[in-house]
Amino acid sequence: MEPAQVNPNELPDGFTAVDPNNPSAGPAAADPKQAAIKEQKQSILEQACTREALARLGRIKLVKPEKAEAVENSIVSMAMQGKLPGPINEGKLIEILERGSMKAAQKANAAADTIKIQRKKYAFDSDDEDDDDDI
């Protein structure tokens, strides 16, 4: 059975037309602006990092994509601000990753170090009743 051909102008809001002959060109091809930004980011990373660092970053992206995205964003922002003294090698990338891990651990410890005591309040308990008149 052939899928029914739908006019792209008749699609409801939020839907995009996908070419049945090329299903991989779906939503990604619909947003060329985002693809251009991703390409520019990759270009900056290639200029700012050595091949070994890029390879390590790629392996990290396979395991922890959010962490890799955060590191990539920090490298790109440092490069655009001119804060990079030279290309980032694998050792410097490891330092950046450790710094990020230490910051996350400090945030987690700060939340864990604070102890809050919440006492239950009962209907018959009132601070007004305790006048300490018996002293």
PDB file of C-alpha atoms in Angstrom:
ATOM      1  CA  MET A   1       0.000   0.000   0.000  1.00  0.00           C
ATOM      2  CA  GLU A   2       1.229   3.451  -0.876  1.00  0.00           C
ATOM      3  CA  PRO A   3       0.948   6.132   1.795  1.00  0.00           C
ATOM      4  CA  ALA A   4      -1.520   8.843   0.940  1.00  0.00           C
ATOM      5  CA  GLN A   5       0.066  11.964  -0.484  1.00  0.00           C
ATOM      6  CA  VAL A   6      -0.755  15.018   1.636  1.00  0.00           C
ATOM      7  CA  ASN A   7      -0.342  18.580   0.510  1.00  0.00           C
ATOM      8  CA  PRO A   8       2.136  20.269   2.923  1.00  0.00           C
ATOM      9  CA  ASN A   9      -0.155  23.313   3.053  1.00  0.00           C
ATOM     10  CA  GLU A  10      -2.962  21.147   4.498  1.00  0.00           C
ATOM     11  CA  LEU A  11      -0.983  19.868   7.492  1.00  0.00           C
ATOM     12  CA  PRO A  12      -2.187  20.831  10.976  1.00  0.00           C
ATOM     13  CA  ASP A  13      -0.020  23.077  13.150  1.00  0.00           C
ATOM     14  CA  GLY A  14       2.989  21.312  14.649  1.00  0.00           C
ATOM     15  CA  PHE A  15       3.242  18.697  11.898  1.00  0.00           C
ATOM     16  CA  THR A  16       5.878  18.638   9.179  1.00  0.00           C
ATOM     17  CA  ALA A  17       5.853  16.837   5.863  1.00  0.00           C
ATOM     18  CA  VAL A  18       8.360  13.980   5.556  1.00  0.00           C
ATOM     19  CA  ASP A  19       9.508  12.702   2.199  1.00  0.00           C
ATOM     20  CA  PRO A  20       8.741   8.928   2.165  1.00  0.00           C
ATOM     21  CA  ASN A  21      11.756   8.397  -0.109  1.00  0.00           C
ATOM     22  CA  ASN A  22      14.071  10.120   2.406  1.00  0.00           C
ATOM     23  CA  PRO A  23      12.732   9.538   5.951  1.00  0.00           C
ATOM     24  CA  SER A  24      15.972  10.670   7.610  1.00  0.00           C
ATOM     25  CA  ALA A  25      15.438  14.235   6.371  1.00  0.00           C
ATOM     26  CA  GLY A  26      12.488  14.794   8.714  1.00  0.00           C
ATOM     27  CA  PRO A  27      12.516  17.365  11.499  1.00  0.00           C
ATOM     28  CA  ALA A  28      16.291  17.955  11.318  1.00  0.00           C
ATOM     29  CA  ALA A  29      16.038  19.284   7.783  1.00  0.00           C
ATOM     30  CA  ALA A  30      13.124  21.499   8.768  1.00  0.00           C
ATOM     31  CA  ASP A  31      15.282  23.740  10.970  1.00  0.00           C
ATOM     32  CA  PRO A  32      18.320  24.937   8.997  1.00  0.00           C
ATOM     33  CA  LYS A  33      19.032  27.698  11.541  1.00  0.00           C
ATOM     34  CA  GLN A  34      19.608  25.178  14.312  1.00  0.00           C
ATOM     35  CA  ALA A  35      21.743  23.045  12.003  1.00  0.00           C
ATOM     36  CA  ALA A  36      23.866  26.093  11.125  1.00  0.00           C
ATOM     37  CA  ILE A  37      24.383  26.905  14.814  1.00  0.00           C
ATOM     38  CA  LYS A  38      25.393  23.304  15.517  1.00  0.00           C
ATOM     39  CA  GLU A  39      27.814  23.389  12.572  1.00  0.00           C
ATOM     40  CA  GLN A  40      29.338  26.670  13.782  1.00  0.00           C
ATOM     41  CA  LYS A  41      29.727  25.254  17.296  1.00  0.00           C
ATOM     42  CA  GLN A  42      31.469  22.170  15.891  1.00  0.00           C
ATOM     43  CA  SER A  43      33.785  24.387  13.843  1.00  0.00           C
ATOM     44  CA  ILE A  44      34.768  26.390  16.933  1.00  0.00           C
ATOM     45  CA  LEU A  45      35.384  23.167  18.870  1.00  0.00           C
ATOM     46  CA  GLU A  46      37.600  21.825  16.095  1.00  0.00           C
ATOM     47  CA  GLN A  47      39.676  25.011  16.186  1.00  0.00           C
ATOM     48  CA  ALA A  48      39.881  25.147  19.988  1.00  0.00           C
ATOM     49  CA  CYS A  49      40.627  21.463  20.710  1.00  0.00           C
ATOM     50  CA  THR A  50      43.177  18.919  19.564  1.00  0.00           C
ATOM     51  CA  ARG A  51      42.075  15.694  17.872  1.00  0.00           C
ATOM     52  CA  GLU A  52      42.635  13.701  21.073  1.00  0.00           C
ATOM     53  CA  ALA A  53      40.481  16.102  23.089  1.00  0.00           C
ATOM     54  CA  LEU A  54      37.720  15.972  20.481  1.00  0.00           C
ATOM     55  CA  ALA A  55      37.855  12.177  20.517  1.00  0.00           C
ATOM     56  CA  ARG A  56      37.543  12.111  24.321  1.00  0.00           C
ATOM     57  CA  LEU A  57      34.696  14.615  24.176  1.00  0.00           C
ATOM     58  CA  GLY A  58      32.945  12.368  21.641  1.00  0.00           C
ATOM     59  CA  ARG A  59      33.287   9.361  23.935  1.00  0.00           C
ATOM     60  CA  ILE A  60      31.914  11.381  26.841  1.00  0.00           C
ATOM     61  CA  LYS A  61      28.990  12.456  24.667  1.00  0.00           C
ATOM     62  CA  LEU A  62      28.081   8.798  24.139  1.00  0.00           C
ATOM     63  CA  VAL A  63      27.900   8.133  27.879  1.00  0.00           C
ATOM     64  CA  LYS A  64      26.801  11.470  29.364  1.00  0.00           C
ATOM     65  CA  PRO A  65      25.416  13.766  26.658  1.00  0.00           C
ATOM     66  CA  GLU A  66      24.364  16.512  29.089  1.00  0.00           C
ATOM     67  CA  LYS A  67      27.829  16.710  30.647  1.00  0.00           C
ATOM     68  CA  ALA A  68      29.477  16.784  27.216  1.00  0.00           C
ATOM     69  CA  GLU A  69      27.065  19.511  26.103  1.00  0.00           C
ATOM     70  CA  ALA A  70      27.937  21.608  29.167  1.00  0.00           C
ATOM     71  CA  VAL A  71      31.680  21.204  28.541  1.00  0.00           C
ATOM     72  CA  GLU A  72      31.256  22.024  24.849  1.00  0.00           C
ATOM     73  CA  ASN A  73      29.284  25.152  25.714  1.00  0.00           C
ATOM     74  CA  SER A  74      31.934  26.296  28.190  1.00  0.00           C
ATOM     75  CA  ILE A  75      34.741  25.713  25.671  1.00  0.00           C
ATOM     76  CA  VAL A  76      32.838  27.598  22.955  1.00  0.00           C
ATOM     77  CA  SER A  77      32.096  30.513  25.294  1.00  0.00           C
ATOM     78  CA  MET A  78      35.743  30.684  26.439  1.00  0.00           C
ATOM     79  CA  ALA A  79      36.889  30.603  22.821  1.00  0.00           C
ATOM     80  CA  MET A  80      34.485  33.355  21.794  1.00  0.00           C
ATOM     81  CA  GLN A  81      35.579  35.521  24.730  1.00  0.00           C
ATOM     82  CA  GLY A  82      39.246  34.957  23.890  1.00  0.00           C
ATOM     83  CA  LYS A  83      40.036  33.278  27.220  1.00  0.00           C
ATOM     84  CA  LEU A  84      41.751  30.251  25.694  1.00  0.00           C
ATOM     85  CA  PRO A  85      45.543  30.594  25.744  1.00  0.00           C
ATOM     86  CA  GLY A  86      45.973  27.853  23.155  1.00  0.00           C
ATOM     87  CA  PRO A  87      44.392  24.694  21.851  1.00  0.00           C
ATOM     88  CA  ILE A  88      42.850  22.438  24.472  1.00  0.00           C
ATOM     89  CA  ASN A  89      44.635  19.127  24.659  1.00  0.00           C
ATOM     90  CA  GLU A  90      43.358  16.004  26.370  1.00  0.00           C
ATOM     91  CA  GLY A  91      44.926  16.944  29.717  1.00  0.00           C
ATOM     92  CA  LYS A  92      43.283  20.368  29.780  1.00  0.00           C
ATOM     93  CA  LEU A  93      39.957  18.785  28.834  1.00  0.00           C
ATOM     94  CA  ILE A  94      40.286  16.408  31.786  1.00  0.00           C
ATOM     95  CA  GLU A  95      40.955  19.412  34.061  1.00  0.00           C
ATOM     96  CA  ILE A  96      37.825  21.143  32.741  1.00  0.00           C
ATOM     97  CA  LEU A  97      35.803  17.982  33.358  1.00  0.00           C
ATOM     98  CA  GLU A  98      37.177  17.640  36.901  1.00  0.00           C
ATOM     99  CA  ARG A  99      36.387  21.287  37.650  1.00  0.00           C
ATOM    100  CA  GLY A 100      32.818  20.731  36.480  1.00  0.00           C
ATOM    101  CA  SER A 101      32.546  17.586  38.603  1.00  0.00           C
ATOM    102  CA  MET A 102      33.923  19.400  41.650  1.00  0.00           C
ATOM    103  CA  LYS A 103      31.415  22.247  41.234  1.00  0.00           C
ATOM    104  CA  ALA A 104      28.557  19.758  40.990  1.00  0.00           C
ATOM    105  CA  ALA A 105      29.828  17.891  44.048  1.00  0.00           C
ATOM    106  CA  GLN A 106      30.101  21.132  46.021  1.00  0.00           C
ATOM    107  CA  LYS A 107      26.498  22.018  45.139  1.00  0.00           C
ATOM    108  CA  ALA A 108      25.354  18.553  46.218  1.00  0.00           C
ATOM    109  CA  ASN A 109      27.359  18.775  49.469  1.00  0.00           C
ATOM    110  CA  ALA A 110      26.036  22.237  50.239  1.00  0.00           C
ATOM    111  CA  ALA A 111      22.509  20.919  50.017  1.00  0.00           C
ATOM    112  CA  ALA A 112      23.404  17.814  52.037  1.00  0.00           C
ATOM    113  CA  ASP A 113      25.313  19.727  54.750  1.00  0.00           C
ATOM    114  CA  THR A 114      22.360  21.826  55.805  1.00  0.00           C
ATOM    115  CA  ILE A 115      20.139  20.221  58.378  1.00  0.00           C
ATOM    116  CA  LYS A 116      16.622  21.438  58.834  1.00  0.00           C
ATOM    117  CA  ILE A 117      14.628  20.428  61.849  1.00  0.00           C
ATOM    118  CA  GLN A 118      10.908  20.669  61.455  1.00  0.00           C
ATOM    119  CA  ARG A 119       8.919  19.890  64.536  1.00  0.00           C
ATOM    120  CA  LYS A 120       5.335  18.850  64.354  1.00  0.00           C
ATOM    121  CA  LYS A 121       2.862  21.390  65.589  1.00  0.00           C
ATOM    122  CA  TYR A 122      -0.096  20.053  67.478  1.00  0.00           C
ATOM    123  CA  ALA A 123      -3.375  21.795  68.033  1.00  0.00           C
ATOM    124  CA  PHE A 124      -2.952  21.799  71.810  1.00  0.00           C
ATOM    125  CA  ASP A 125       0.643  23.107  71.662  1.00  0.00           C
ATOM    126  CA  SER A 126       0.956  26.806  71.850  1.00  0.00           C
ATOM    127  CA  ASP A 127       3.849  28.995  72.778  1.00  0.00           C
ATOM    128  CA  ASP A 128       1.426  31.469  74.320  1.00  0.00           C
ATOM    129  CA  GLU A 129       0.458  29.022  77.088  1.00  0.00           C
ATOM    130  CA  ASP A 130       4.016  28.657  78.360  1.00  0.00           C
ATOM    131  CA  ASP A 131       4.397  31.766  80.479  1.00  0.00           C
ATOM    132  CA  ASP A 132       7.054  30.372  82.817  1.00  0.00           C
ATOM    133  CA  ASP A 133       5.144  31.833  85.768  1.00  0.00           C
ATOM    134  CA  ASP A 134       6.136  28.985  88.033  1.00  0.00           C
ATOM    135  CA  ILE A 135       9.693  30.266  88.428  1.00  0.00           C
TER     136      ILE A 135
END
